[in-house]
Short mmCIF file of C-alpha atoms and ligand atoms in Angstrom, two decimals:
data_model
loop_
_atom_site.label_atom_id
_atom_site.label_comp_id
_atom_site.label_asym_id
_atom_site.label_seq_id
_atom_site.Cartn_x
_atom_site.Cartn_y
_atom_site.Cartn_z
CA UNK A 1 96.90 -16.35 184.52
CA UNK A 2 96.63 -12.56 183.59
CA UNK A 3 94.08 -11.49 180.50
CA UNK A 4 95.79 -8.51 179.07
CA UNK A 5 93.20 -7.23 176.68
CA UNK A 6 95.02 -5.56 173.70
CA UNK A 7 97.99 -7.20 174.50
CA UNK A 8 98.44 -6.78 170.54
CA UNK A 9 98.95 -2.82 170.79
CA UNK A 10 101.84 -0.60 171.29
CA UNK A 11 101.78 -0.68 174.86
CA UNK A 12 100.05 -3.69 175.57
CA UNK A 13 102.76 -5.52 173.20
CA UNK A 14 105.60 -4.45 174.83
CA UNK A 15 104.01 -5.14 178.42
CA UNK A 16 103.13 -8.71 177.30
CA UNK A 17 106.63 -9.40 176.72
CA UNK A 18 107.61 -8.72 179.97
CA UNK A 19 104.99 -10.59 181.75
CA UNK A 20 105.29 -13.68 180.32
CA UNK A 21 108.67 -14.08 182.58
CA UNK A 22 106.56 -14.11 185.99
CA UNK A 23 103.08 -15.28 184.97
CA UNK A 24 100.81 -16.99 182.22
CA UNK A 25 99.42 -14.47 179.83
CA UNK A 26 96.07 -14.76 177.66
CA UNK A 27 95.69 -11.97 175.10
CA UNK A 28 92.27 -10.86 173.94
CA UNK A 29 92.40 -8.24 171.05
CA UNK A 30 90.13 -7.81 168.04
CA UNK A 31 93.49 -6.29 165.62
CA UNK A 32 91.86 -3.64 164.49
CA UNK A 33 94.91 -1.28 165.44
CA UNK A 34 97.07 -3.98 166.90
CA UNK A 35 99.72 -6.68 165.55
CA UNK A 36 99.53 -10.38 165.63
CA UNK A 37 103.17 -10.66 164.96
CA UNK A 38 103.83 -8.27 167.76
CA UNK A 39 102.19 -10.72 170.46
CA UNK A 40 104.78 -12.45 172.31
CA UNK A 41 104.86 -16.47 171.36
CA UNK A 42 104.32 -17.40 174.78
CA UNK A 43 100.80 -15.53 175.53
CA UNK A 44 97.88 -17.59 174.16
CA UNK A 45 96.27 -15.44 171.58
CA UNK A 46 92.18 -14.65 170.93
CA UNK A 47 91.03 -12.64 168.36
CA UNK A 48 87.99 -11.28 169.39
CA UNK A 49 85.75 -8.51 170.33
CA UNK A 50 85.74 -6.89 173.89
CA UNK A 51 81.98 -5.94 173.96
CA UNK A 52 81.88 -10.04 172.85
CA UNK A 53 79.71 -10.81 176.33
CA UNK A 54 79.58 -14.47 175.64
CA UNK A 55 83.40 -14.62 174.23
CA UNK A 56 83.75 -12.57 177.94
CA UNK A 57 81.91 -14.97 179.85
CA UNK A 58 84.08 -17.97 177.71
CA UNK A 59 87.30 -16.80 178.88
CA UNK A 60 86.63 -16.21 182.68
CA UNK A 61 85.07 -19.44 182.82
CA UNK A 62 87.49 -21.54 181.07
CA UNK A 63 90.78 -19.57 182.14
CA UNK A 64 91.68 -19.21 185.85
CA UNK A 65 92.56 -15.40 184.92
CA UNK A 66 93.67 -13.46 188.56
CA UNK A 67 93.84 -10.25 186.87
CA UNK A 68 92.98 -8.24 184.18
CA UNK A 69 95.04 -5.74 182.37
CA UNK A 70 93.23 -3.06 180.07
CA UNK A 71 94.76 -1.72 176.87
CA UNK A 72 92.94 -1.65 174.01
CA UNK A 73 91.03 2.02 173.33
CA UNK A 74 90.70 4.61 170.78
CA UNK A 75 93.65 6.85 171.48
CA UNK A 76 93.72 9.89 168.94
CA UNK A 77 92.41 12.90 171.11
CA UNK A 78 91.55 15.07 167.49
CA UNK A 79 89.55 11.76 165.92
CA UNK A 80 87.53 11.77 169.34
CA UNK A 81 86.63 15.32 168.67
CA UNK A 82 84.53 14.39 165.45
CA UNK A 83 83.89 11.27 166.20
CA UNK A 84 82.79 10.95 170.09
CA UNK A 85 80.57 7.89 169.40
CA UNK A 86 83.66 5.76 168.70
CA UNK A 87 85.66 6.78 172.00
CA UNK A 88 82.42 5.96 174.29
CA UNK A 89 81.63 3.05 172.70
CA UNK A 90 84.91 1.39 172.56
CA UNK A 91 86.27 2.94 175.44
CA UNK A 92 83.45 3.13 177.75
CA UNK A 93 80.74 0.69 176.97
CA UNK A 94 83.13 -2.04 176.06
CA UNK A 95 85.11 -1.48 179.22
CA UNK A 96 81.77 -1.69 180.79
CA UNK A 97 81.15 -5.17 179.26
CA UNK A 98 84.59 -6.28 180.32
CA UNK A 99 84.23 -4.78 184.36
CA UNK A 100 80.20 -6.40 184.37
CA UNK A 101 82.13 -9.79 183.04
CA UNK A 102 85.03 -9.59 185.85
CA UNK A 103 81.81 -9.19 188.63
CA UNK A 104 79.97 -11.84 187.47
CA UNK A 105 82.90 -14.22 187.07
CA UNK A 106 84.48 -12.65 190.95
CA UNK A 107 87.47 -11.54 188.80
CA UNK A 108 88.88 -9.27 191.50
CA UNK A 109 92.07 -6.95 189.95
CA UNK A 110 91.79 -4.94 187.23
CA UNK A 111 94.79 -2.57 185.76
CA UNK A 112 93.49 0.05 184.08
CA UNK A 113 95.47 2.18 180.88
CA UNK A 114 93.88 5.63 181.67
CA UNK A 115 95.81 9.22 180.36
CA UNK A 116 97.29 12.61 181.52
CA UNK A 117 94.18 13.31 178.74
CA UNK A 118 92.11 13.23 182.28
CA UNK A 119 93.66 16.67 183.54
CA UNK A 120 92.84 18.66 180.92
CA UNK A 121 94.76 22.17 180.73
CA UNK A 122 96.55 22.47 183.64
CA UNK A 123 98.89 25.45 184.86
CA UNK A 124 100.56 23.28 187.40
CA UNK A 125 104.77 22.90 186.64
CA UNK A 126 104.66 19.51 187.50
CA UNK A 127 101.06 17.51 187.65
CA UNK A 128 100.39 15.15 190.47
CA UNK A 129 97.37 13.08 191.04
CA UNK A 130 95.36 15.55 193.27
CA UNK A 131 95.51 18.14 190.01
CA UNK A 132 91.85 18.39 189.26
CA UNK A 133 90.42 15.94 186.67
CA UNK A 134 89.18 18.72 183.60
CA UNK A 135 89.36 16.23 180.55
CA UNK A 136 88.66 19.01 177.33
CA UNK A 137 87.96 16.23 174.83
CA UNK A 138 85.96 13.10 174.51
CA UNK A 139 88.97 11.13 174.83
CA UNK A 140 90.11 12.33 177.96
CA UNK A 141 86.53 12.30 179.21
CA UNK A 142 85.55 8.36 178.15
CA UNK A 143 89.07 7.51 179.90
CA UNK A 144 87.54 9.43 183.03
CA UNK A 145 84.35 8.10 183.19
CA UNK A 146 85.99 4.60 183.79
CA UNK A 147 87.95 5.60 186.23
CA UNK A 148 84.95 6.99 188.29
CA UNK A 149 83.21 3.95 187.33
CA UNK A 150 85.95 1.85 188.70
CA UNK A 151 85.52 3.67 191.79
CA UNK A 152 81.88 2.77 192.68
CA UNK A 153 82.69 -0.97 191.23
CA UNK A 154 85.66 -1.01 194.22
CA UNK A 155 82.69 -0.30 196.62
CA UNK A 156 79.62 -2.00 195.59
CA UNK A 157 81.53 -5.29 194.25
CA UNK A 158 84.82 -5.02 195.78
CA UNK A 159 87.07 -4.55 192.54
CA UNK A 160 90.82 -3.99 193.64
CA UNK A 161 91.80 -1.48 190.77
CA UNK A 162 95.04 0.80 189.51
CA UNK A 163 94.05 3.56 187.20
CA UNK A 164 97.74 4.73 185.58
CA UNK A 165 98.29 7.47 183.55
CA UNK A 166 100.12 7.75 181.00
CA UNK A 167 102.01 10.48 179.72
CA UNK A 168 103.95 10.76 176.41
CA UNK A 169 104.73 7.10 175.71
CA UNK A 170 107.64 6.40 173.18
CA UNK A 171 110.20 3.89 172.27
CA UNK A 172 110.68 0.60 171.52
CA UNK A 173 111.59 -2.38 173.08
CA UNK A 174 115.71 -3.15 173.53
CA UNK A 175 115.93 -5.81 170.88
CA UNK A 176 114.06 -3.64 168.24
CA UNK A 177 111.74 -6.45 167.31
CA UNK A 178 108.79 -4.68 168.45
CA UNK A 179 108.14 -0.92 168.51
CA UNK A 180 105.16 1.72 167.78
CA UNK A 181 103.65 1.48 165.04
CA UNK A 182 99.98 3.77 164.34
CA UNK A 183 98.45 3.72 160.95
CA UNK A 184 98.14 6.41 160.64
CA UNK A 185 100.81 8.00 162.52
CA UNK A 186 100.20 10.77 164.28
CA UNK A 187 102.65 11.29 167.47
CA UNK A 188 105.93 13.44 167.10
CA UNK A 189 108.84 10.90 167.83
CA UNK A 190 107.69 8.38 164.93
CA UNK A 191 107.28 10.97 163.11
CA UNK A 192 110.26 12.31 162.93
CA UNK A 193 111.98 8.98 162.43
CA UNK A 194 109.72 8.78 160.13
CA UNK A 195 110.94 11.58 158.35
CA UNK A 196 114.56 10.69 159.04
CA UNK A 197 114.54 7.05 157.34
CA UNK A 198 113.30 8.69 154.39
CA UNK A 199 109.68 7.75 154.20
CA UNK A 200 108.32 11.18 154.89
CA UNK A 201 109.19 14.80 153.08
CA UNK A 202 109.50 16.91 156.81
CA UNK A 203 107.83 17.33 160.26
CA UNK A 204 105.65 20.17 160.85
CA UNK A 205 105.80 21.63 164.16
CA UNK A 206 102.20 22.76 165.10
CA UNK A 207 102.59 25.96 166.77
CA UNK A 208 106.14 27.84 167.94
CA UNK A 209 103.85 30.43 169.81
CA UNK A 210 102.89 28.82 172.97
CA UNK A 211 103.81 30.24 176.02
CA UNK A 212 106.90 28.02 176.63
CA UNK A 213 110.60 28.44 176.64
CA UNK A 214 111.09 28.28 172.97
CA UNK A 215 107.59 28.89 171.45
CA UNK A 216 106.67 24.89 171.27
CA UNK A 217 104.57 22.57 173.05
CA UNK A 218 106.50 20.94 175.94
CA UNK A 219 105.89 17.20 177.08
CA UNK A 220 106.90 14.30 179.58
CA UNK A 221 107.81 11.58 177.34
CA UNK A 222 107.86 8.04 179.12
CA UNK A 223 109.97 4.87 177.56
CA UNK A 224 107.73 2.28 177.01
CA UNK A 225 109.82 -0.57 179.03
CA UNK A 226 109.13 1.76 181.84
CA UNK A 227 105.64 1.76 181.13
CA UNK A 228 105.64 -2.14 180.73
CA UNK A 229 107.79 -2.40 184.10
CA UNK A 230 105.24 0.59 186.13
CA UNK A 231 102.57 -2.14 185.27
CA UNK A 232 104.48 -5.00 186.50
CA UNK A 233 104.83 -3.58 189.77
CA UNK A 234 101.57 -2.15 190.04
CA UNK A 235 99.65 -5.31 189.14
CA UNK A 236 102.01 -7.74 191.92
CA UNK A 237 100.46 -4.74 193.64
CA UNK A 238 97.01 -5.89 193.41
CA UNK A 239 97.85 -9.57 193.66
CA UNK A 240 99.69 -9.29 196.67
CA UNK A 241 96.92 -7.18 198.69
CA UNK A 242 99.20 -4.04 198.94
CA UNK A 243 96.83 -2.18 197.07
CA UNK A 244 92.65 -1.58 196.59
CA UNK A 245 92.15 0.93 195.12
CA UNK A 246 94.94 3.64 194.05
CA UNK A 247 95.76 6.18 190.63
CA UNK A 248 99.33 7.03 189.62
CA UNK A 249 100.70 9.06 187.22
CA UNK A 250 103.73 7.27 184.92
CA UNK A 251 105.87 10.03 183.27
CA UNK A 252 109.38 10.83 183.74
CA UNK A 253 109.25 14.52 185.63
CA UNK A 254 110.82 16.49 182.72
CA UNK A 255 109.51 18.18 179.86
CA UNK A 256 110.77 18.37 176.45
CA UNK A 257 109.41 21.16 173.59
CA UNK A 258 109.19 19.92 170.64
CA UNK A 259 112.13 21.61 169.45
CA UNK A 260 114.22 20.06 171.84
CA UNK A 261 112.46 17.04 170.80
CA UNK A 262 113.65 17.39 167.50
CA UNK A 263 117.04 18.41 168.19
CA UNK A 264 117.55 15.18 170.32
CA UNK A 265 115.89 12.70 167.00
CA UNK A 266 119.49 14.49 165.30
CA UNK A 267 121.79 14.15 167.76
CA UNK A 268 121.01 10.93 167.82
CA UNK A 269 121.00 9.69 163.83
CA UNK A 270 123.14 11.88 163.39
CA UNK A 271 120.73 13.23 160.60
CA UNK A 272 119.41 16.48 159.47
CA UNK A 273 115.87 17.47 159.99
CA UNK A 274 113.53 19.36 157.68
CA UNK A 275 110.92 21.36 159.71
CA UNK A 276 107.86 23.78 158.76
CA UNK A 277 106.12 25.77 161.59
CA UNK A 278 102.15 24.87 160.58
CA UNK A 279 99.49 26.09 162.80
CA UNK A 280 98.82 24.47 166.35
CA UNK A 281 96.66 21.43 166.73
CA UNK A 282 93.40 22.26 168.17
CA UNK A 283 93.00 20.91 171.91
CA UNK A 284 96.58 20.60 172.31
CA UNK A 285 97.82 21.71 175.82
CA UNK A 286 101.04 23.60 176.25
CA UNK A 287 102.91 21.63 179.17
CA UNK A 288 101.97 18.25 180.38
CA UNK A 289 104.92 17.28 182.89
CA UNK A 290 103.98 14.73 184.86
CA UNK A 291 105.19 14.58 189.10
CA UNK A 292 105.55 11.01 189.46
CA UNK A 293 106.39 10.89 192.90
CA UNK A 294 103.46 8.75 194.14
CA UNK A 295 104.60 5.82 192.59
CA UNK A 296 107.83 6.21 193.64
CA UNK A 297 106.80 6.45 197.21
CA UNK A 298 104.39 3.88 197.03
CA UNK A 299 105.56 0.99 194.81
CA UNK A 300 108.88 1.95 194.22
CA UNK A 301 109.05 2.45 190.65
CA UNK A 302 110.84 5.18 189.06
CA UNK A 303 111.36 6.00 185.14
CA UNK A 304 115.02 4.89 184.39
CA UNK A 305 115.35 6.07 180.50
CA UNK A 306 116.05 9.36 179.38
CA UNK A 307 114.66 11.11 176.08
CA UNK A 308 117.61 10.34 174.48
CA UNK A 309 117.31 6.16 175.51
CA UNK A 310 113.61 6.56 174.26
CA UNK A 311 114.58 7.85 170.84
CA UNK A 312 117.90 5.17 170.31
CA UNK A 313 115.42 2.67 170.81
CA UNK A 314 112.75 3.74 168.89
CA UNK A 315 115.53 4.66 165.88
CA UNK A 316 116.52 1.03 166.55
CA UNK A 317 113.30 -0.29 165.18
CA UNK A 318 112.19 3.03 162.74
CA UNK A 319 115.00 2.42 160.62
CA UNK A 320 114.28 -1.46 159.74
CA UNK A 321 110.28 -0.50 159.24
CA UNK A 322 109.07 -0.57 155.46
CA UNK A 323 106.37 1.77 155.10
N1 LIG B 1 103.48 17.46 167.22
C1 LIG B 1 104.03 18.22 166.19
N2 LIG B 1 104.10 17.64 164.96
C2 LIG B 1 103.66 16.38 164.70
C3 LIG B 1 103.11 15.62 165.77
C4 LIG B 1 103.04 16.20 167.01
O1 LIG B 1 104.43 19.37 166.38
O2 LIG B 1 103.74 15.93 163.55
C5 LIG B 1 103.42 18.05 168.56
C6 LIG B 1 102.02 18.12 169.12
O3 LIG B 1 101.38 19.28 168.72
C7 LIG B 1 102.30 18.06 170.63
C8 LIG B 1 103.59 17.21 170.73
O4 LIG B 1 104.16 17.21 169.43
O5 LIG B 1 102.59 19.33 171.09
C9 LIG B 1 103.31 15.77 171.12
O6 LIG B 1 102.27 15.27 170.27
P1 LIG B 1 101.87 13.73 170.23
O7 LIG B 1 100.80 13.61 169.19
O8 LIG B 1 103.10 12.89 170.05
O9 LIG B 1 101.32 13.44 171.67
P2 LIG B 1 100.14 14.18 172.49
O10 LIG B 1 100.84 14.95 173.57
O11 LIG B 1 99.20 14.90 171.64
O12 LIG B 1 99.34 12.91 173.02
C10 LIG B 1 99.58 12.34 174.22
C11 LIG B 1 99.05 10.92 174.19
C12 LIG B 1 97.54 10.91 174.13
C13 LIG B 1 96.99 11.80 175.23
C14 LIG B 1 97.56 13.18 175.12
C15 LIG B 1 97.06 14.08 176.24
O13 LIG B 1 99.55 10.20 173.09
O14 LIG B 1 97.07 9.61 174.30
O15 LIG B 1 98.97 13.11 175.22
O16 LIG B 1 97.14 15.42 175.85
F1 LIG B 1 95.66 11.89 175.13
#
């Protein structure tokens, strides 16, 4: 059995749905961001509190959990900014609670939902894992600190671990029954859509003076079911001894401005967009690309959907939202 804590999230949702075809699935999440209704019927559900040591110590000694995959976090890099007592709380001290819990109970693989957040501002084209690790915000930092942490857990306790890190994550899954859904929203493709089925007046583009081909910030955005199947692969990893101890980037190898970004949402709803230029978003980076290559070498896995895949699925499931 596999605990996939926030398995009620955007990400963790759409991963649980996949997993429940190879393995048993027990989902801890306390819903403060996530969805019950999102959590695939098959997974056994409890609502509860990851810094919950006793809950903790319940669940590894009543489930025969193999693995555990790691999910839920405070994710809004701006939010961490003013409040960095919430990002190393939830995201360090809780993870710490949940690694001390996986030691005690001899829990040995752990898959762990870290961030391109970790490299900071980086002039490299295309980012690979030996880019230096610079986080410039609490967020990226608390993300960090676990994965340093995981590394002296993998040689004091022998903890088999895969750090992977994200990119721009977007879409939704095929069917359109699940999909990403923030309150509030704050990351460009649901906004647009957004925008585009009506429930918002027009997208603001924060900044067209960057340093990039046309004047807007440029990033690597990454389907979601590639996500979900990157963490597949990475966690038979783990189970089948391939790997200890390894960190992989999961983006697709292009950027996209905003702009282009944009462009693409119309193209494919074939509606109009109403844009203002506002001013940029403090701590944003210009390019993120990601060079996904290790994985690829490694485990095989390679991103398979394009922007323009990301967005018809996401559209799929934007335009049947009330908000
Ligand atoms: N943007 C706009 N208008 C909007 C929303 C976003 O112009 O209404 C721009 C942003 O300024 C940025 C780009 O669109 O240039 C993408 O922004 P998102 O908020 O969608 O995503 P981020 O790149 O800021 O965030 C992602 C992950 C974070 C991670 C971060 C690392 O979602 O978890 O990359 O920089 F921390």
């Amino acid at each position: 059995m596999i605990l996939v804590v926030g398995g009620a999230g955007y990400i963790g949702s759409h991963l649980v749905k996949e997993l429940v075809r190879s393995h048993k699935v027990l989902v801890l999440d306390n819903l403060s961001t996530g969805h019950q209704e999102a959590i695939d019927k098959e997974a056994i559900f409890i609502h509860g509190e990851l810094g919950d040591q006793q809950l903790l110590n319940d669940i590894f000694s009543t489930f025969p959990i193999k693995a555990v995959m790691h999910f839920a976090a405070s994710s809004l890099v701006g939010e961490s900014v003013l409040n960095p007592q919430k990002y190393y709380m939830n995201n360090v001290v809780a993870t710490l609670s949940l690694l001390n819990a996986m030691v005690k109970h001899k829990v040995k693989n752990f898959i762990f939902s870290s961030t391109a957040a970790a490299y900071g501002i980086s002039n490299v084209k295309l980012i690979d894992e030996d880019v230096p690790t610079l986080p410039i915000n609490p967020y990226g930092r608390s993300k960090l600190m676990i994965e340093l942490i995981l590394s002296d857990y993998a040689q004091a306790y022998d903890l088999h671990y895969v750090n992977l890190r994200y990119f721009n994550a977007a879409g939704a899954y095929p069917t359109g029954e699940i999909g990403e859904s923030h309150h509030p929203e704050s990351h460009l493709i649901p906004i647009i859509l957004q925008h585009l089925a009506g429930s918002r007046e027009k997208v603001f583009i924060y900044g067209d003076n960057y340093d990039t081909r046309d004047g807007t910030c440029i990033r690597d955005y990454i389907h979601v079911m590639d996500l979900a199947a990157a963490h597949i692969i990475a966690l038979e990893s783990l189970l089948n001894g391939k790997n200890k101890a390894a960190t992989y980037n999961l983006g697709n190898g292009s950027g996209y401005s905003v702009k282009e970004v944009i462009n693409t949402c119309e193209k494919v709803t074939q509606l109009k967009c109403k844009v203002e230029i506002a001013q940029r978003r403090v701590g944003d980076p210009a390019i993120l690309v990601a060079s996904a290559e290790k994985i690829q070498q490694e485990l095989g896995w390679k991103a398979e959907r394009d922007l323009e895949a990301i967005i018809a699925s996401a559209w799929k499931w934007h335009k049947h939202q009330k908000y």
